[in-house]
């Protein structure tokens, strides 16, 4: 191989699994990834959007996923994603639902719907779990399927670290992860299969055909630019998030200070009310004391008056006796 070719670059990926000449590779890949989840092994597929090298070399290839229908009518979508963005999961679900819904045409019934399988190879960490393989289907809390009509399979290449290949699924994942570093003249033992040989021949085609390699480089440069743009957007988003967090913290601190000031005001109001109550109590006590003194003085005056009256009466009686 004259030039190293990364099988994860979308145009190479589609040539591997979407070319009519590589139909056997697609069948092998689907059986390897889906395995026991299929009602029966796939023996034939019709590629619905086949790879066309002339369209690719003319830079007109825009749809880089692979869609196929097997002999039982089941639909399959395979796509590779090198960049992970915040809307990717919604996009994955939407494209699966769109493909599933596309089966029905005018006059057809729901009974005509067939299982639909979406397989996504992701080159960055997507799910917050330790495993690299995930399948998502419609199930309830007891894992009972609502309808066994396929689902979505996510395979995270960055989490795949298998040194010894034991299954065909592991063989394909290792090929996509390490394919760029492989030498076609000295392939490791795990690559010594007819399917891997055919896959390496596809990479060799991109390496040796000048126009194909230049187009591959152009696509790779585009993806590098997209990664740079994505990193820049992530940095801007992180900066905006940090500024939002700082503003939220400042708002919280201001709210805390306002609450503290309100608490101090309430405490001052409470102390003022307490002082006012004490003043009122003191005034009431003073008034009561003054009233008591007035009543005492009045009582003493009444006593003096009665004493004077009795004294006058006694004197009058003494004069009368004389």
mmCIF file of C-alpha atoms in Angstrom:
data_model
loop_
_atom_site.group_PDB
_atom_site.id
_atom_site.type_symbol
_atom_site.label_atom_id
_atom_site.label_comp_id
_atom_site.label_asym_id
_atom_site.label_seq_id
_atom_site.Cartn_x
_atom_site.Cartn_y
_atom_site.Cartn_z
ATOM 1 C CA UNK A 1 0.000 0.000 0.000
ATOM 2 C CA UNK A 2 1.565 3.269 -1.074
ATOM 3 C CA UNK A 3 -0.379 5.481 1.289
ATOM 4 C CA UNK A 4 -2.033 4.710 4.640
ATOM 5 C CA UNK A 5 -5.817 4.838 4.291
ATOM 6 C CA UNK A 6 -8.137 5.270 7.247
ATOM 7 C CA UNK A 7 -11.267 3.101 6.771
ATOM 8 C CA UNK A 8 -13.162 5.442 9.110
ATOM 9 C CA UNK A 9 -13.135 8.277 6.567
ATOM 10 C CA UNK A 10 -16.733 8.300 5.409
ATOM 11 C CA UNK A 11 -16.084 7.966 1.685
ATOM 12 C CA UNK A 12 -13.822 4.940 2.277
ATOM 13 C CA UNK A 13 -16.374 3.523 4.702
ATOM 14 C CA UNK A 14 -19.082 3.724 2.070
ATOM 15 C CA UNK A 15 -16.829 2.163 -0.560
ATOM 16 C CA UNK A 16 -16.176 -0.729 1.836
ATOM 17 C CA UNK A 17 -19.793 -1.497 2.703
ATOM 18 C CA UNK A 18 -21.818 0.314 0.043
ATOM 19 C CA UNK A 19 -20.214 -0.731 -3.225
ATOM 20 C CA UNK A 20 -21.954 -3.365 -5.304
ATOM 21 C CA UNK A 21 -18.631 -5.170 -5.662
ATOM 22 C CA UNK A 22 -18.405 -5.408 -1.856
ATOM 23 C CA UNK A 23 -21.914 -6.785 -1.314
ATOM 24 C CA UNK A 24 -20.416 -9.838 0.414
ATOM 25 C CA UNK A 25 -18.595 -7.540 2.851
ATOM 26 C CA UNK A 26 -21.855 -5.813 3.750
ATOM 27 C CA UNK A 27 -23.599 -9.142 4.362
ATOM 28 C CA UNK A 28 -20.713 -10.353 6.515
ATOM 29 C CA UNK A 29 -20.618 -7.053 8.450
ATOM 30 C CA UNK A 30 -24.364 -7.119 9.192
ATOM 31 C CA UNK A 31 -24.248 -10.715 10.407
ATOM 32 C CA UNK A 32 -21.167 -9.946 12.520
ATOM 33 C CA UNK A 33 -22.672 -6.889 14.238
ATOM 34 C CA UNK A 34 -26.306 -7.961 14.626
ATOM 35 C CA UNK A 35 -25.659 -11.690 15.028
ATOM 36 C CA UNK A 36 -28.249 -13.404 17.278
ATOM 37 C CA UNK A 37 -30.540 -10.367 17.153
ATOM 38 C CA UNK A 38 -31.473 -11.252 13.586
ATOM 39 C CA UNK A 39 -34.385 -13.658 12.992
ATOM 40 C CA UNK A 40 -32.100 -15.516 10.578
ATOM 41 C CA UNK A 41 -28.623 -14.963 9.090
ATOM 42 C CA UNK A 42 -28.584 -12.570 6.166
ATOM 43 C CA UNK A 43 -27.721 -14.223 2.862
ATOM 44 C CA UNK A 44 -28.574 -11.450 0.384
ATOM 45 C CA UNK A 45 -29.012 -7.662 0.431
ATOM 46 C CA UNK A 46 -30.119 -5.040 -2.023
ATOM 47 C CA UNK A 47 -28.020 -1.881 -1.549
ATOM 48 C CA UNK A 48 -30.495 0.992 -1.769
ATOM 49 C CA UNK A 49 -27.931 3.805 -2.178
ATOM 50 C CA UNK A 50 -24.850 2.140 -3.688
ATOM 51 C CA UNK A 51 -21.440 3.801 -3.730
ATOM 52 C CA UNK A 52 -20.499 5.287 -7.099
ATOM 53 C CA UNK A 53 -16.801 6.037 -7.509
ATOM 54 C CA UNK A 54 -17.425 8.479 -10.365
ATOM 55 C CA UNK A 55 -19.770 10.544 -8.211
ATOM 56 C CA UNK A 56 -17.219 10.454 -5.419
ATOM 57 C CA UNK A 57 -14.303 11.449 -7.639
ATOM 58 C CA UNK A 58 -16.371 14.322 -9.017
ATOM 59 C CA UNK A 59 -16.997 15.423 -5.409
ATOM 60 C CA UNK A 60 -20.749 14.936 -5.725
ATOM 61 C CA UNK A 61 -21.087 12.290 -3.029
ATOM 62 C CA UNK A 62 -23.074 13.794 -0.169
ATOM 63 C CA UNK A 63 -24.873 10.785 1.331
ATOM 64 C CA UNK A 64 -22.230 8.640 3.011
ATOM 65 C CA UNK A 65 -24.379 6.184 4.953
ATOM 66 C CA UNK A 66 -25.277 2.751 3.588
ATOM 67 C CA UNK A 67 -28.880 1.597 3.285
ATOM 68 C CA UNK A 68 -29.868 -1.924 2.324
ATOM 69 C CA UNK A 69 -32.817 -4.339 2.331
ATOM 70 C CA UNK A 70 -32.262 -8.030 3.004
ATOM 71 C CA UNK A 71 -34.135 -11.002 1.552
ATOM 72 C CA UNK A 72 -36.785 -10.941 4.296
ATOM 73 C CA UNK A 73 -37.518 -7.242 3.684
ATOM 74 C CA UNK A 74 -35.737 -5.924 6.777
ATOM 75 C CA UNK A 75 -34.079 -2.538 6.361
ATOM 76 C CA UNK A 76 -30.521 -1.726 7.435
ATOM 77 C CA UNK A 77 -28.705 1.574 7.832
ATOM 78 C CA UNK A 78 -24.967 1.765 8.555
ATOM 79 C CA UNK A 79 -23.109 4.996 9.211
ATOM 80 C CA UNK A 80 -19.810 6.118 10.701
ATOM 81 C CA UNK A 81 -19.533 9.309 12.747
ATOM 82 C CA UNK A 82 -16.141 10.822 13.516
ATOM 83 C CA UNK A 83 -17.456 13.923 15.284
ATOM 84 C CA UNK A 84 -19.868 13.891 18.198
ATOM 85 C CA UNK A 85 -22.107 16.899 18.712
ATOM 86 C CA UNK A 86 -24.975 17.597 21.083
ATOM 87 C CA UNK A 87 -27.652 16.754 18.474
ATOM 88 C CA UNK A 88 -26.153 13.444 17.351
ATOM 89 C CA UNK A 89 -28.409 11.210 19.458
ATOM 90 C CA UNK A 90 -31.506 13.005 18.179
ATOM 91 C CA UNK A 91 -30.209 12.634 14.631
ATOM 92 C CA UNK A 92 -29.579 8.900 15.127
ATOM 93 C CA UNK A 93 -33.101 8.342 16.422
ATOM 94 C CA UNK A 94 -34.651 10.528 13.704
ATOM 95 C CA UNK A 95 -32.881 8.746 10.826
ATOM 96 C CA UNK A 96 -33.937 5.353 12.200
ATOM 97 C CA UNK A 97 -37.559 6.505 12.544
ATOM 98 C CA UNK A 98 -37.461 8.086 9.076
ATOM 99 C CA UNK A 99 -36.194 4.865 7.494
ATOM 100 C CA UNK A 100 -38.773 2.794 9.395
ATOM 101 C CA UNK A 101 -41.627 5.082 8.286
ATOM 102 C CA UNK A 102 -40.434 5.164 4.674
ATOM 103 C CA UNK A 103 -41.643 1.573 4.183
ATOM 104 C CA UNK A 104 -45.330 2.427 3.972
ATOM 105 C CA UNK A 105 -46.772 3.838 0.778
ATOM 106 C CA UNK A 106 -50.319 4.599 -0.273
ATOM 107 C CA UNK A 107 -52.585 1.607 0.217
ATOM 108 C CA UNK A 108 -50.205 -0.310 2.490
ATOM 109 C CA UNK A 109 -51.089 -1.409 6.024
ATOM 110 C CA UNK A 110 -49.073 -1.439 9.243
ATOM 111 C CA UNK A 111 -48.714 -5.206 8.832
ATOM 112 C CA UNK A 112 -46.368 -4.462 5.914
ATOM 113 C CA UNK A 113 -43.796 -2.869 8.233
ATOM 114 C CA UNK A 114 -40.536 -4.800 8.582
ATOM 115 C CA UNK A 115 -37.822 -4.596 11.276
ATOM 116 C CA UNK A 116 -35.338 -1.776 10.753
ATOM 117 C CA UNK A 117 -31.770 -1.922 12.061
ATOM 118 C CA UNK A 118 -29.456 1.102 12.388
ATOM 119 C CA UNK A 119 -25.750 0.550 13.072
ATOM 120 C CA UNK A 120 -23.576 3.526 14.018
ATOM 121 C CA UNK A 121 -19.810 3.382 14.447
ATOM 122 C CA UNK A 122 -18.749 6.366 16.556
ATOM 123 C CA UNK A 123 -15.111 7.428 16.829
ATOM 124 C CA UNK A 124 -15.594 9.457 20.023
ATOM 125 C CA UNK A 125 -17.047 8.630 23.421
ATOM 126 C CA UNK A 126 -20.795 9.018 23.234
ATOM 127 C CA UNK A 127 -22.384 7.075 26.105
ATOM 128 C CA UNK A 128 -21.370 7.454 29.757
ATOM 129 C CA UNK A 129 -20.813 3.717 30.230
ATOM 130 C CA UNK A 130 -17.837 1.376 30.311
ATOM 131 C CA UNK A 131 -18.883 -0.900 27.442
ATOM 132 C CA UNK A 132 -18.302 -0.090 23.782
ATOM 133 C CA UNK A 133 -21.397 -1.822 22.340
ATOM 134 C CA UNK A 134 -24.958 -0.640 22.983
ATOM 135 C CA UNK A 135 -28.272 -1.659 21.470
ATOM 136 C CA UNK A 136 -31.453 0.331 21.952
ATOM 137 C CA UNK A 137 -34.892 -1.126 21.357
ATOM 138 C CA UNK A 138 -38.457 -0.442 22.492
ATOM 139 C CA UNK A 139 -38.806 -2.277 25.808
ATOM 140 C CA UNK A 140 -40.622 -1.747 29.093
ATOM 141 C CA UNK A 141 -39.068 -1.736 32.566
ATOM 142 C CA UNK A 142 -39.092 -5.567 32.601
ATOM 143 C CA UNK A 143 -37.220 -5.698 29.252
ATOM 144 C CA UNK A 144 -40.322 -6.933 27.420
ATOM 145 C CA UNK A 145 -40.337 -5.673 23.801
ATOM 146 C CA UNK A 146 -43.235 -3.544 22.622
ATOM 147 C CA UNK A 147 -42.626 -4.798 19.081
ATOM 148 C CA UNK A 148 -39.585 -6.693 17.871
ATOM 149 C CA UNK A 149 -38.906 -4.430 14.911
ATOM 150 C CA UNK A 150 -35.186 -3.840 15.129
ATOM 151 C CA UNK A 151 -33.485 -0.965 16.884
ATOM 152 C CA UNK A 152 -30.295 1.076 17.050
ATOM 153 C CA UNK A 153 -26.805 -0.336 17.614
ATOM 154 C CA UNK A 154 -24.053 2.068 18.750
ATOM 155 C CA UNK A 155 -20.419 0.962 18.692
ATOM 156 C CA UNK A 156 -17.852 3.297 20.292
ATOM 157 C CA UNK A 157 -14.478 2.648 18.677
ATOM 158 C CA UNK A 158 -12.554 4.678 21.275
ATOM 159 C CA UNK A 159 -13.696 2.257 23.976
ATOM 160 C CA UNK A 160 -12.821 -0.845 21.971
ATOM 161 C CA UNK A 161 -9.516 -2.299 23.245
ATOM 162 C CA UNK A 162 -9.348 -5.939 22.250
ATOM 163 C CA UNK A 163 -5.870 -7.307 21.540
ATOM 164 C CA UNK A 164 -7.072 -10.829 20.783
ATOM 165 C CA UNK A 165 -9.860 -11.073 18.211
ATOM 166 C CA UNK A 166 -12.352 -13.817 19.103
ATOM 167 C CA UNK A 167 -15.507 -12.835 17.197
ATOM 168 C CA UNK A 168 -16.276 -11.472 13.748
ATOM 169 C CA UNK A 169 -17.698 -8.326 15.368
ATOM 170 C CA UNK A 170 -14.353 -7.723 17.112
ATOM 171 C CA UNK A 171 -12.535 -8.363 13.827
ATOM 172 C CA UNK A 172 -14.525 -5.634 12.055
ATOM 173 C CA UNK A 173 -14.161 -3.150 14.905
ATOM 174 C CA UNK A 174 -10.419 -3.730 15.121
ATOM 175 C CA UNK A 175 -10.160 -3.257 11.358
ATOM 176 C CA UNK A 176 -11.927 0.107 11.495
ATOM 177 C CA UNK A 177 -9.924 1.222 14.514
ATOM 178 C CA UNK A 178 -6.451 0.054 13.379
ATOM 179 C CA UNK A 179 -6.897 -0.256 9.614
ATOM 180 C CA UNK A 180 -4.871 2.860 8.782
ATOM 181 C CA UNK A 181 -1.788 1.373 10.453
ATOM 182 C CA UNK A 182 -1.991 -2.013 8.671
ATOM 183 C CA UNK A 183 0.531 -3.070 6.023
ATOM 184 C CA UNK A 184 -1.124 -5.068 3.233
ATOM 185 C CA UNK A 185 2.125 -6.931 2.599
ATOM 186 C CA UNK A 186 2.379 -8.225 6.178
ATOM 187 C CA UNK A 187 -1.085 -8.556 7.662
ATOM 188 C CA UNK A 188 -1.480 -9.846 11.227
ATOM 189 C CA UNK A 189 -3.093 -13.211 11.858
ATOM 190 C CA UNK A 190 -6.473 -11.740 12.772
ATOM 191 C CA UNK A 191 -6.681 -10.233 9.262
ATOM 192 C CA UNK A 192 -6.165 -13.574 7.490
ATOM 193 C CA UNK A 193 -9.774 -14.038 6.340
ATOM 194 C CA UNK A 194 -11.393 -13.603 2.906
ATOM 195 C CA UNK A 195 -13.487 -10.659 4.150
ATOM 196 C CA UNK A 196 -10.526 -8.769 5.625
ATOM 197 C CA UNK A 197 -8.478 -9.428 2.493
ATOM 198 C CA UNK A 198 -11.269 -7.944 0.381
ATOM 199 C CA UNK A 199 -11.522 -4.972 2.766
ATOM 200 C CA UNK A 200 -7.780 -4.317 2.498
ATOM 201 C CA UNK A 201 -8.034 -4.455 -1.297
ATOM 202 C CA UNK A 202 -10.579 -1.632 -1.098
ATOM 203 C CA UNK A 203 -8.139 0.440 0.966
ATOM 204 C CA UNK A 204 -5.412 -0.400 -1.536
ATOM 205 C CA UNK A 205 -7.559 1.011 -4.330
ATOM 206 C CA UNK A 206 -7.772 4.361 -2.552
ATOM 207 C CA UNK A 207 -4.047 4.286 -1.944
ATOM 208 C CA UNK A 208 -2.886 3.472 -5.446
ATOM 209 C CA UNK A 209 -5.337 5.396 -7.660
ATOM 210 C CA UNK A 210 -4.088 8.952 -7.787
ATOM 211 C CA UNK A 211 -7.480 10.634 -8.255
ATOM 212 C CA UNK A 212 -9.043 8.486 -5.564
ATOM 213 C CA UNK A 213 -6.227 9.274 -3.130
ATOM 214 C CA UNK A 214 -6.420 13.021 -3.808
ATOM 215 C CA UNK A 215 -10.176 12.907 -3.265
ATOM 216 C CA UNK A 216 -9.579 10.915 -0.072
ATOM 217 C CA UNK A 217 -7.113 13.560 1.123
ATOM 218 C CA UNK A 218 -9.595 16.325 0.312
ATOM 219 C CA UNK A 219 -12.258 14.559 2.334
ATOM 220 C CA UNK A 220 -9.809 14.003 5.199
ATOM 221 C CA UNK A 221 -8.841 17.694 5.160
ATOM 222 C CA UNK A 222 -12.521 18.631 5.247
ATOM 223 C CA UNK A 223 -13.027 16.440 8.284
ATOM 224 C CA UNK A 224 -9.976 18.008 9.960
ATOM 225 C CA UNK A 225 -11.506 21.425 9.379
ATOM 226 C CA UNK A 226 -14.796 20.203 10.784
ATOM 227 C CA UNK A 227 -12.991 18.926 13.876
ATOM 228 C CA UNK A 228 -11.282 22.308 14.281
ATOM 229 C CA UNK A 229 -14.607 24.097 13.921
ATOM 230 C CA UNK A 230 -16.187 21.701 16.399
ATOM 231 C CA UNK A 231 -13.374 22.272 18.913
ATOM 232 C CA UNK A 232 -13.736 26.029 18.488
ATOM 233 C CA UNK A 233 -17.483 25.794 19.023
ATOM 234 C CA UNK A 234 -16.919 23.606 22.064
ATOM 235 C CA UNK A 235 -14.472 26.166 23.469
ATOM 236 C CA UNK A 236 -16.933 28.993 22.848
ATOM 237 C CA UNK A 237 -19.722 26.943 24.405
ATOM 238 C CA UNK A 238 -17.526 26.135 27.421
ATOM 239 C CA UNK A 239 -16.571 29.800 27.787
ATOM 240 C CA UNK A 240 -20.216 30.866 27.572
ATOM 241 C CA UNK A 241 -21.122 28.185 30.102
ATOM 242 C CA UNK A 242 -18.389 29.419 32.439
ATOM 243 C CA UNK A 243 -19.608 33.006 32.083
ATOM 244 C CA UNK A 244 -23.154 31.840 32.746
ATOM 245 C CA UNK A 245 -21.982 29.952 35.814
ATOM 246 C CA UNK A 246 -20.076 33.009 37.068
ATOM 247 C CA UNK A 247 -23.105 35.232 36.480
ATOM 248 C CA UNK A 248 -25.281 32.699 38.285
ATOM 249 C CA UNK A 249 -22.825 32.651 41.173
ATOM 250 C CA UNK A 250 -22.802 36.448 41.321
ATOM 251 C CA UNK A 251 -26.594 36.436 41.246
ATOM 252 C CA UNK A 252 -26.647 33.884 44.044
ATOM 253 C CA UNK A 253 -24.193 35.954 46.095
ATOM 254 C CA UNK A 254 -26.266 39.092 45.513
ATOM 255 C CA UNK A 255 -29.388 37.178 46.508
ATOM 256 C CA UNK A 256 -27.597 35.927 49.603
ATOM 257 C CA UNK A 257 -26.533 39.471 50.496
ATOM 258 C CA UNK A 258 -30.065 40.696 49.887
ATOM 259 C CA UNK A 259 -31.416 37.947 52.107
ATOM 260 C CA UNK A 260 -28.849 38.809 54.774
ATOM 261 C CA UNK A 261 -29.764 42.504 54.576
ATOM 262 C CA UNK A 262 -33.445 41.541 54.759
ATOM 263 C CA UNK A 263 -32.680 39.397 57.787
ATOM 264 C CA UNK A 264 -30.810 42.272 59.434
ATOM 265 C CA UNK A 265 -33.683 44.617 58.612
ATOM 266 C CA UNK A 266 -36.162 42.160 60.101
ATOM 267 C CA UNK A 267 -33.988 41.821 63.181
ATOM 268 C CA UNK A 268 -33.755 45.623 63.524
ATOM 269 C CA UNK A 269 -37.531 45.842 63.077
ATOM 270 C CA UNK A 270 -37.965 43.190 65.740
ATOM 271 C CA UNK A 271 -35.673 45.069 68.103
ATOM 272 C CA UNK A 272 -37.511 48.320 67.342
ATOM 273 C CA UNK A 273 -40.841 46.614 68.040
ATOM 274 C CA UNK A 274 -39.419 45.180 71.250
ATOM 275 C CA UNK A 275 -38.140 48.589 72.329
ATOM 276 C CA UNK A 276 -41.488 50.137 71.418
ATOM 277 C CA UNK A 277 -43.251 47.483 73.495
ATOM 278 C CA UNK A 278 -40.909 48.112 76.409
ATOM 279 C CA UNK A 279 -41.525 51.846 76.095
ATOM 280 C CA UNK A 280 -45.274 51.225 76.018
ATOM 281 C CA UNK A 281 -45.003 48.956 79.059
ATOM 282 C CA UNK A 282 -42.927 51.574 80.902
ATOM 283 C CA UNK A 283 -45.472 54.270 80.014
ATOM 284 C CA UNK A 284 -48.291 52.041 81.143
ATOM 285 C CA UNK A 285 -46.436 51.308 84.384
ATOM 286 C CA UNK A 286 -45.734 55.022 84.938
ATOM 287 C CA UNK A 287 -49.369 55.871 84.329
ATOM 288 C CA UNK A 288 -50.453 53.143 86.725
ATOM 289 C CA UNK A 289 -48.065 54.455 89.386
ATOM 290 C CA UNK A 290 -49.301 58.008 88.939
ATOM 291 C CA UNK A 291 -52.897 56.842 89.174
ATOM 292 C CA UNK A 292 -52.071 54.832 92.309
ATOM 293 C CA UNK A 293 -50.421 57.883 93.889
ATOM 294 C CA UNK A 294 -53.401 60.022 92.989
ATOM 295 C CA UNK A 295 -55.747 57.466 94.531
ATOM 296 C CA UNK A 296 -53.500 57.277 97.610
ATOM 297 C CA UNK A 297 -53.459 61.053 97.973
ATOM 298 C CA UNK A 298 -57.224 61.147 97.549
ATOM 299 C CA UNK A 299 -57.634 58.443 100.187
ATOM 300 C CA UNK A 300 -55.355 60.279 102.614
ATOM 301 C CA UNK A 301 -57.217 63.512 102.026
ATOM 302 C CA UNK A 302 -60.509 61.710 102.667
ATOM 303 C CA UNK A 303 -59.100 60.267 105.875
ATOM 304 C CA UNK A 304 -57.954 63.716 107.010
ATOM 305 C CA UNK A 305 -61.345 65.112 106.153
ATOM 306 C CA UNK A 306 -63.088 62.379 108.149
ATOM 307 C CA UNK A 307 -60.700 62.872 111.057
ATOM 308 C CA UNK A 308 -61.366 66.609 111.021
ATOM 309 C CA UNK A 309 -65.097 65.947 110.870
ATOM 310 C CA UNK A 310 -64.941 63.561 113.796
ATOM 311 C CA UNK A 311 -62.859 66.042 115.740
ATOM 312 C CA UNK A 312 -65.322 68.841 115.087
ATOM 313 C CA UNK A 313 -68.173 66.567 116.036
ATOM 314 C CA UNK A 314 -66.423 65.650 119.304
ATOM 315 C CA UNK A 315 -65.885 69.278 120.198
ATOM 316 C CA UNK A 316 -69.495 70.129 119.494
ATOM 317 C CA UNK A 317 -70.682 67.344 121.760
ATOM 318 C CA UNK A 318 -68.382 68.567 124.573
ATOM 319 C CA UNK A 319 -69.862 72.028 124.406
ATOM 320 C CA UNK A 320 -73.364 70.627 124.521
ATOM 321 C CA UNK A 321 -72.593 68.629 127.683
ATOM 322 C CA UNK A 322 -71.306 71.679 129.483
#
